[in-house]
Amino acid sequence: MPDSVVPSPLELLARYRRAMLDLDADALAELYAEDGVHEFPFLFPGMPERYRGREEVRAGYRAAWGASEARPQEIREVAVHPGADPEVLTVEQLVIGRVASTGKEFAFPGLLVMRARGGQLVHVRDYMDGLGVARAMGRLSAVAARLEA
């Protein structure tokens, strides 16, 4: 692929956010290298520790979004920190939206560490407030019970 058409890490971030807002697992997965990895280093009830490969990203997000009533409406950028390594971006953001069944608003802080190579995401570490998500969805007590078992 010529350098002129290879999306930059910042362009990939914009496409990543668009796919998240659209709940579009196909658009999201296509941002990843075939063997790209998406990790959830913090406890995130109901999510695996990682997705390995583009097709796991696609299937995992399709299933998660299909089962969730969270409807993100905005991703507010707090800060983007380019790394000393030009492949790496660290992104502070706030995901804002509503719960479909209740209309309750939510705002979840998150931190992404994204590594892009050749115009594709090769590794994403997604530090999201999973317990905050559970609380907003009315599932915090069920999550707590599962953790104590």
mmCIF file of N, CA, C and O in Angstrom, residues 45-125:
data_model
loop_
_atom_site.group_PDB
_atom_site.id
_atom_site.type_symbol
_atom_site.label_atom_id
_atom_site.label_comp_id
_atom_site.label_asym_id
_atom_site.label_seq_id
_atom_site.Cartn_x
_atom_site.Cartn_y
_atom_site.Cartn_z
ATOM 1 N N PRO A 45 -16.758 -6.961 33.486
ATOM 2 C CA PRO A 45 -17.687 -8.091 33.561
ATOM 3 C C PRO A 45 -18.394 -8.350 32.234
ATOM 4 O O PRO A 45 -18.902 -7.430 31.601
ATOM 5 N N GLY A 46 -18.379 -9.600 31.834
ATOM 6 C CA GLY A 46 -19.037 -9.999 30.603
ATOM 7 C C GLY A 46 -18.156 -9.914 29.371
ATOM 8 O O GLY A 46 -18.549 -10.339 28.301
ATOM 9 N N MET A 47 -16.949 -9.365 29.522
ATOM 10 C CA MET A 47 -16.037 -9.266 28.385
ATOM 11 C C MET A 47 -14.843 -10.184 28.635
ATOM 12 O O MET A 47 -14.436 -10.379 29.779
ATOM 13 N N PRO A 48 -14.275 -10.725 27.570
ATOM 14 C CA PRO A 48 -13.068 -11.549 27.736
ATOM 15 C C PRO A 48 -11.877 -10.649 28.059
ATOM 16 O O PRO A 48 -11.966 -9.422 27.960
ATOM 17 N N GLU A 49 -10.772 -11.253 28.400
ATOM 18 C CA GLU A 49 -9.549 -10.471 28.622
ATOM 19 C C GLU A 49 -9.003 -9.906 27.323
ATOM 20 O O GLU A 49 -8.348 -8.876 27.326
ATOM 21 N N ARG A 50 -9.277 -10.600 26.208
ATOM 22 C CA ARG A 50 -8.754 -10.120 24.916
ATOM 23 C C ARG A 50 -9.491 -10.798 23.774
ATOM 24 O O ARG A 50 -10.065 -11.880 23.933
ATOM 25 N N TYR A 51 -9.421 -10.128 22.650
ATOM 26 C CA TYR A 51 -9.801 -10.709 21.367
ATOM 27 C C TYR A 51 -8.505 -10.866 20.580
ATOM 28 O O TYR A 51 -7.719 -9.922 20.489
ATOM 29 N N ARG A 52 -8.320 -12.025 19.994
ATOM 30 C CA ARG A 52 -7.131 -12.275 19.167
ATOM 31 C C ARG A 52 -7.588 -12.393 17.717
ATOM 32 O O ARG A 52 -8.328 -13.306 17.377
ATOM 33 N N GLY A 53 -7.146 -11.461 16.916
ATOM 34 C CA GLY A 53 -7.464 -11.503 15.494
ATOM 35 C C GLY A 53 -8.694 -10.699 15.137
ATOM 36 O O GLY A 53 -9.589 -10.483 15.950
ATOM 37 N N ARG A 54 -8.691 -10.259 13.898
ATOM 38 C CA ARG A 54 -9.783 -9.432 13.361
ATOM 39 C C ARG A 54 -11.144 -10.102 13.515
ATOM 40 O O ARG A 54 -12.129 -9.451 13.870
ATOM 41 N N GLU A 55 -11.205 -11.412 13.260
ATOM 42 C CA GLU A 55 -12.515 -12.074 13.302
ATOM 43 C C GLU A 55 -13.043 -12.216 14.728
ATOM 44 O O GLU A 55 -14.255 -12.164 14.940
ATOM 45 N N GLU A 56 -12.162 -12.364 15.725
ATOM 46 C CA GLU A 56 -12.633 -12.355 17.114
ATOM 47 C C GLU A 56 -13.122 -10.971 17.511
ATOM 48 O O GLU A 56 -14.094 -10.853 18.258
ATOM 49 N N VAL A 57 -12.450 -9.925 17.033
ATOM 50 C CA VAL A 57 -12.918 -8.556 17.288
ATOM 51 C C VAL A 57 -14.322 -8.395 16.715
ATOM 52 O O VAL A 57 -15.239 -7.917 17.394
ATOM 53 N N ARG A 58 -14.502 -8.817 15.479
ATOM 54 C CA ARG A 58 -15.807 -8.695 14.812
ATOM 55 C C ARG A 58 -16.894 -9.452 15.582
ATOM 56 O O ARG A 58 -17.930 -8.896 15.937
ATOM 57 N N ALA A 59 -16.640 -10.729 15.854
ATOM 58 C CA ALA A 59 -17.648 -11.556 16.529
ATOM 59 C C ALA A 59 -17.890 -11.085 17.959
ATOM 60 O O ALA A 59 -19.044 -11.040 18.421
ATOM 61 N N GLY A 60 -16.822 -10.731 18.653
ATOM 62 C CA GLY A 60 -16.960 -10.314 20.039
ATOM 63 C C GLY A 60 -17.743 -9.034 20.187
ATOM 64 O O GLY A 60 -18.650 -8.932 21.040
ATOM 65 N N TYR A 61 -17.429 -8.043 19.378
ATOM 66 C CA TYR A 61 -18.167 -6.779 19.472
ATOM 67 C C TYR A 61 -19.591 -6.923 18.955
ATOM 68 O O TYR A 61 -20.517 -6.329 19.504
ATOM 69 N N ARG A 62 -19.791 -7.716 17.925
ATOM 70 C CA ARG A 62 -21.161 -7.934 17.432
ATOM 71 C C ARG A 62 -22.015 -8.540 18.549
ATOM 72 O O ARG A 62 -23.131 -8.088 18.807
ATOM 73 N N ALA A 63 -21.477 -9.526 19.250
ATOM 74 C CA ALA A 63 -22.218 -10.163 20.347
ATOM 75 C C ALA A 63 -22.425 -9.198 21.513
ATOM 76 O O ALA A 63 -23.524 -9.100 22.067
ATOM 77 N N ALA A 64 -21.370 -8.479 21.896
ATOM 78 C CA ALA A 64 -21.475 -7.556 23.037
ATOM 79 C C ALA A 64 -22.486 -6.457 22.753
ATOM 80 O O ALA A 64 -23.336 -6.141 23.603
ATOM 81 N N TRP A 65 -22.406 -5.852 21.582
ATOM 82 C CA TRP A 65 -23.339 -4.776 21.258
ATOM 83 C C TRP A 65 -24.755 -5.296 21.082
ATOM 84 O O TRP A 65 -25.714 -4.618 21.427
ATOM 85 N N GLY A 66 -24.909 -6.510 20.577
ATOM 86 C CA GLY A 66 -26.239 -7.087 20.431
ATOM 87 C C GLY A 66 -26.903 -7.357 21.765
ATOM 88 O O GLY A 66 -28.127 -7.315 21.884
ATOM 89 N N ALA A 67 -26.091 -7.631 22.795
ATOM 90 C CA ALA A 67 -26.624 -7.952 24.122
ATOM 91 C C ALA A 67 -26.757 -6.729 25.023
ATOM 92 O O ALA A 67 -27.344 -6.816 26.091
ATOM 93 N N SER A 68 -26.235 -5.600 24.597
ATOM 94 C CA SER A 68 -26.191 -4.419 25.458
ATOM 95 C C SER A 68 -27.258 -3.403 25.068
ATOM 96 O O SER A 68 -27.585 -3.233 23.895
ATOM 97 N N GLU A 69 -27.743 -2.718 26.078
ATOM 98 C CA GLU A 69 -28.687 -1.626 25.838
ATOM 99 C C GLU A 69 -27.993 -0.273 25.862
ATOM 100 O O GLU A 69 -28.648 0.759 25.746
ATOM 101 N N ALA A 70 -26.680 -0.274 26.017
ATOM 102 C CA ALA A 70 -25.925 0.983 25.999
ATOM 103 C C ALA A 70 -25.883 1.512 24.574
ATOM 104 O O ALA A 70 -25.532 0.789 23.643
ATOM 105 N N ARG A 71 -26.248 2.764 24.408
ATOM 106 C CA ARG A 71 -26.233 3.405 23.103
ATOM 107 C C ARG A 71 -25.355 4.653 23.184
ATOM 108 O O ARG A 71 -25.793 5.714 23.606
ATOM 109 N N PRO A 72 -24.090 4.499 22.800
ATOM 110 C CA PRO A 72 -23.202 5.664 22.855
ATOM 111 C C PRO A 72 -23.654 6.728 21.863
ATOM 112 O O PRO A 72 -24.075 6.403 20.751
ATOM 113 N N GLN A 73 -23.573 7.973 22.273
ATOM 114 C CA GLN A 73 -23.985 9.079 21.422
ATOM 115 C C GLN A 73 -22.835 10.028 21.107
ATOM 116 O O GLN A 73 -22.905 10.779 20.142
ATOM 117 N N GLU A 74 -21.817 10.001 21.943
ATOM 118 C CA GLU A 74 -20.689 10.905 21.756
ATOM 119 C C GLU A 74 -19.448 10.290 22.398
ATOM 120 O O GLU A 74 -19.552 9.630 23.426
ATOM 121 N N ILE A 75 -18.331 10.511 21.777
ATOM 122 C CA ILE A 75 -17.056 10.174 22.403
ATOM 123 C C ILE A 75 -16.288 11.486 22.519
ATOM 124 O O ILE A 75 -15.879 12.064 21.516
ATOM 125 N N ARG A 76 -16.195 11.945 23.743
ATOM 126 C CA ARG A 76 -15.548 13.223 24.010
ATOM 127 C C ARG A 76 -14.069 12.994 24.270
ATOM 128 O O ARG A 76 -13.705 12.257 25.179
ATOM 129 N N GLU A 77 -13.267 13.627 23.464
ATOM 130 C CA GLU A 77 -11.824 13.495 23.622
ATOM 131 C C GLU A 77 -11.358 14.356 24.782
ATOM 132 O O GLU A 77 -11.655 15.538 24.844
ATOM 133 N N VAL A 78 -10.652 13.736 25.710
ATOM 134 C CA VAL A 78 -10.042 14.467 26.807
ATOM 135 C C VAL A 78 -8.637 14.868 26.381
ATOM 136 O O VAL A 78 -8.248 16.041 26.493
ATOM 137 N N ALA A 79 -7.871 13.912 25.864
ATOM 138 C CA ALA A 79 -6.513 14.185 25.389
ATOM 139 C C ALA A 79 -6.035 13.035 24.523
ATOM 140 O O ALA A 79 -6.443 11.887 24.721
ATOM 141 N N VAL A 80 -5.177 13.362 23.569
ATOM 142 C CA VAL A 80 -4.479 12.375 22.762
ATOM 143 C C VAL A 80 -2.993 12.628 22.963
ATOM 144 O O VAL A 80 -2.524 13.751 22.794
ATOM 145 N N HIS A 81 -2.300 11.572 23.355
ATOM 146 C CA HIS A 81 -0.875 11.673 23.632
ATOM 147 C C HIS A 81 -0.115 10.807 22.641
ATOM 148 O O HIS A 81 -0.087 9.585 22.795
ATOM 149 N N PRO A 82 0.482 11.419 21.615
ATOM 150 C CA PRO A 82 1.329 10.618 20.724
ATOM 151 C C PRO A 82 2.524 10.094 21.519
ATOM 152 O O PRO A 82 3.037 10.778 22.403
ATOM 153 N N GLY A 83 2.928 8.879 21.221
ATOM 154 C CA GLY A 83 4.057 8.292 21.934
ATOM 155 C C GLY A 83 5.378 8.658 21.298
ATOM 156 O O GLY A 83 5.435 9.201 20.193
ATOM 157 N N ALA A 84 6.451 8.361 21.999
ATOM 158 C CA ALA A 84 7.783 8.510 21.420
ATOM 159 C C ALA A 84 7.894 7.593 20.206
ATOM 160 O O ALA A 84 8.600 7.893 19.247
ATOM 161 N N ASP A 85 7.180 6.474 20.251
ATOM 162 C CA ASP A 85 7.076 5.554 19.125
ATOM 163 C C ASP A 85 5.935 6.063 18.232
ATOM 164 O O ASP A 85 4.795 6.172 18.692
ATOM 165 N N PRO A 86 6.183 6.391 16.960
ATOM 166 C CA PRO A 86 5.131 6.959 16.104
ATOM 167 C C PRO A 86 3.967 6.013 15.827
ATOM 168 O O PRO A 86 2.929 6.450 15.335
ATOM 169 N N GLU A 87 4.108 4.739 16.162
ATOM 170 C CA GLU A 87 3.007 3.786 15.972
ATOM 171 C C GLU A 87 1.991 3.852 17.103
ATOM 172 O O GLU A 87 0.919 3.286 17.004
ATOM 173 N N VAL A 88 2.323 4.527 18.225
ATOM 174 C CA VAL A 88 1.519 4.446 19.447
ATOM 175 C C VAL A 88 0.823 5.768 19.760
ATOM 176 O O VAL A 88 1.436 6.832 19.708
ATOM 177 N N LEU A 89 -0.462 5.661 20.087
ATOM 178 C CA LEU A 89 -1.250 6.769 20.619
ATOM 179 C C LEU A 89 -1.835 6.335 21.953
ATOM 180 O O LEU A 89 -2.310 5.203 22.086
ATOM 181 N N THR A 90 -1.846 7.227 22.913
ATOM 182 C CA THR A 90 -2.576 7.009 24.154
ATOM 183 C C THR A 90 -3.706 8.039 24.166
ATOM 184 O O THR A 90 -3.463 9.233 23.959
ATOM 185 N N VAL A 91 -4.913 7.557 24.375
ATOM 186 C CA VAL A 91 -6.098 8.385 24.207
ATOM 187 C C VAL A 91 -6.924 8.373 25.491
ATOM 188 O O VAL A 91 -7.307 7.301 25.965
ATOM 189 N N GLU A 92 -7.185 9.545 26.036
ATOM 190 C CA GLU A 92 -8.114 9.691 27.158
ATOM 191 C C GLU A 92 -9.438 10.163 26.564
ATOM 192 O O GLU A 92 -9.471 11.117 25.786
ATOM 193 N N GLN A 93 -10.523 9.493 26.955
ATOM 194 C CA GLN A 93 -11.814 9.856 26.385
ATOM 195 C C GLN A 93 -12.945 9.574 27.352
ATOM 196 O O GLN A 93 -12.772 8.880 28.351
ATOM 197 N N LEU A 94 -14.100 10.118 27.021
ATOM 198 C CA LEU A 94 -15.314 9.917 27.792
ATOM 199 C C LEU A 94 -16.396 9.494 26.814
ATOM 200 O O LEU A 94 -16.667 10.200 25.836
ATOM 201 N N VAL A 95 -16.985 8.313 27.037
ATOM 202 C CA VAL A 95 -18.062 7.819 26.187
ATOM 203 C C VAL A 95 -19.380 8.195 26.861
ATOM 204 O O VAL A 95 -19.627 7.825 28.005
ATOM 205 N N ILE A 96 -20.206 8.931 26.129
ATOM 206 C CA ILE A 96 -21.454 9.460 26.657
ATOM 207 C C ILE A 96 -22.605 8.879 25.859
ATOM 208 O O ILE A 96 -22.539 8.799 24.623
ATOM 209 N N GLY A 97 -23.662 8.474 26.546
ATOM 210 C CA GLY A 97 -24.814 7.923 25.845
ATOM 211 C C GLY A 97 -25.984 7.691 26.760
ATOM 212 O O GLY A 97 -26.078 8.276 27.845
ATOM 213 N N ARG A 98 -26.869 6.797 26.325
ATOM 214 C CA ARG A 98 -28.093 6.464 27.067
ATOM 215 C C ARG A 98 -28.308 4.956 27.066
ATOM 216 O O ARG A 98 -27.900 4.266 26.148
ATOM 217 N N VAL A 99 -29.022 4.495 28.082
ATOM 218 C CA VAL A 99 -29.474 3.112 28.150
ATOM 219 C C VAL A 99 -30.812 3.067 27.407
ATOM 220 O O VAL A 99 -31.726 3.831 27.729
ATOM 221 N N ALA A 100 -30.904 2.214 26.394
ATOM 222 C CA ALA A 100 -32.071 2.195 25.511
ATOM 223 C C ALA A 100 -33.387 1.988 26.257
ATOM 224 O O ALA A 100 -34.367 2.685 25.995
ATOM 225 N N SER A 101 -33.439 1.055 27.185
ATOM 226 C CA SER A 101 -34.710 0.725 27.834
ATOM 227 C C SER A 101 -35.156 1.752 28.866
ATOM 228 O O SER A 101 -36.343 1.898 29.115
ATOM 229 N N THR A 102 -34.225 2.462 29.471
ATOM 230 C CA THR A 102 -34.574 3.394 30.553
ATOM 231 C C THR A 102 -34.391 4.858 30.185
ATOM 232 O O THR A 102 -34.934 5.731 30.854
ATOM 233 N N GLY A 103 -33.594 5.115 29.167
ATOM 234 C CA GLY A 103 -33.270 6.490 28.812
ATOM 235 C C GLY A 103 -32.239 7.119 29.738
ATOM 236 O O GLY A 103 -31.877 8.276 29.576
ATOM 237 N N LYS A 104 -31.763 6.333 30.719
ATOM 238 C CA LYS A 104 -30.777 6.844 31.675
ATOM 239 C C LYS A 104 -29.481 7.194 30.951
ATOM 240 O O LYS A 104 -28.983 6.409 30.147
ATOM 241 N N GLU A 105 -28.948 8.360 31.271
ATOM 242 C CA GLU A 105 -27.690 8.781 30.660
ATOM 243 C C GLU A 105 -26.508 8.140 31.369
ATOM 244 O O GLU A 105 -26.585 7.805 32.546
ATOM 245 N N PHE A 106 -25.418 7.953 30.625
ATOM 246 C CA PHE A 106 -24.180 7.459 31.221
ATOM 247 C C PHE A 106 -23.006 8.219 30.634
ATOM 248 O O PHE A 106 -23.098 8.819 29.556
ATOM 249 N N ALA A 107 -21.914 8.191 31.365
ATOM 250 C CA ALA A 107 -20.643 8.754 30.906
ATOM 251 C C ALA A 107 -19.549 7.878 31.496
ATOM 252 O O ALA A 107 -19.405 7.801 32.713
ATOM 253 N N PHE A 108 -18.817 7.186 30.629
ATOM 254 C CA PHE A 108 -17.772 6.265 31.061
ATOM 255 C C PHE A 108 -16.412 6.793 30.643
ATOM 256 O O PHE A 108 -16.159 6.966 29.461
ATOM 257 N N PRO A 109 -15.521 6.989 31.607
ATOM 258 C CA PRO A 109 -14.168 7.367 31.231
ATOM 259 C C PRO A 109 -13.426 6.141 30.701
ATOM 260 O O PRO A 109 -13.731 5.008 31.055
ATOM 261 N N GLY A 110 -12.479 6.403 29.829
ATOM 262 C CA GLY A 110 -11.678 5.312 29.297
ATOM 263 C C GLY A 110 -10.333 5.804 28.824
ATOM 264 O O GLY A 110 -10.114 7.008 28.613
ATOM 265 N N LEU A 111 -9.454 4.866 28.686
ATOM 266 C CA LEU A 111 -8.111 5.133 28.193
ATOM 267 C C LEU A 111 -7.795 4.047 27.177
ATOM 268 O O LEU A 111 -7.990 2.857 27.452
ATOM 269 N N LEU A 112 -7.355 4.453 26.001
ATOM 270 C CA LEU A 112 -6.941 3.513 24.957
ATOM 271 C C LEU A 112 -5.458 3.696 24.703
ATOM 272 O O LEU A 112 -4.981 4.834 24.622
ATOM 273 N N VAL A 113 -4.752 2.600 24.558
ATOM 274 C CA VAL A 113 -3.381 2.632 24.074
ATOM 275 C C VAL A 113 -3.417 1.838 22.778
ATOM 276 O O VAL A 113 -3.692 0.638 22.778
ATOM 277 N N MET A 114 -3.204 2.552 21.683
ATOM 278 C CA MET A 114 -3.363 1.966 20.353
ATOM 279 C C MET A 114 -2.013 1.924 19.637
ATOM 280 O O MET A 114 -1.304 2.920 19.611
ATOM 281 N N ARG A 115 -1.719 0.773 19.047
ATOM 282 C CA ARG A 115 -0.525 0.647 18.208
ATOM 283 C C ARG A 115 -1.009 0.334 16.788
ATOM 284 O O ARG A 115 -1.739 -0.643 16.576
ATOM 285 N N ALA A 116 -0.606 1.182 15.853
ATOM 286 C CA ALA A 116 -0.966 1.007 14.446
ATOM 287 C C ALA A 116 0.296 0.788 13.631
ATOM 288 O O ALA A 116 1.325 1.416 13.880
ATOM 289 N N ARG A 117 0.166 -0.104 12.671
ATOM 290 C CA ARG A 117 1.302 -0.377 11.783
ATOM 291 C C ARG A 117 0.734 -0.641 10.388
ATOM 292 O O ARG A 117 -0.205 -1.424 10.245
ATOM 293 N N GLY A 118 1.295 0.035 9.403
ATOM 294 C CA GLY A 118 0.848 -0.195 8.029
ATOM 295 C C GLY A 118 -0.606 0.159 7.815
ATOM 296 O O GLY A 118 -1.277 -0.446 6.986
ATOM 297 N N GLY A 119 -1.123 1.118 8.580
ATOM 298 C CA GLY A 119 -2.506 1.555 8.407
ATOM 299 C C GLY A 119 -3.543 0.670 9.069
ATOM 300 O O GLY A 119 -4.732 0.811 8.795
ATOM 301 N N GLN A 120 -3.105 -0.225 9.954
ATOM 302 C CA GLN A 120 -4.035 -1.107 10.661
ATOM 303 C C GLN A 120 -3.685 -1.146 12.141
ATOM 304 O O GLN A 120 -2.527 -0.972 12.531
ATOM 305 N N LEU A 121 -4.690 -1.409 12.951
ATOM 306 C CA LEU A 121 -4.459 -1.571 14.381
ATOM 307 C C LEU A 121 -3.867 -2.953 14.628
ATOM 308 O O LEU A 121 -4.436 -3.956 14.193
ATOM 309 N N VAL A 122 -2.744 -2.985 15.318
ATOM 310 C CA VAL A 122 -2.121 -4.272 15.622
ATOM 311 C C VAL A 122 -2.287 -4.630 17.098
ATOM 312 O O VAL A 122 -2.218 -5.806 17.456
ATOM 313 N N HIS A 123 -2.513 -3.614 17.947
ATOM 314 C CA HIS A 123 -2.692 -3.887 19.375
ATOM 315 C C HIS A 123 -3.417 -2.711 20.016
ATOM 316 O O HIS A 123 -2.983 -1.571 19.881
ATOM 317 N N VAL A 124 -4.512 -3.002 20.679
ATOM 318 C CA VAL A 124 -5.270 -1.990 21.423
ATOM 319 C C VAL A 124 -5.441 -2.499 22.841
ATOM 320 O O VAL A 124 -5.859 -3.635 23.058
ATOM 321 N N ARG A 125 -5.090 -1.646 23.794
ATOM 322 C CA ARG A 125 -5.357 -1.923 25.207
ATOM 323 C C ARG A 125 -6.452 -0.948 25.622
ATOM 324 O O ARG A 125 -6.273 0.263 25.570
#
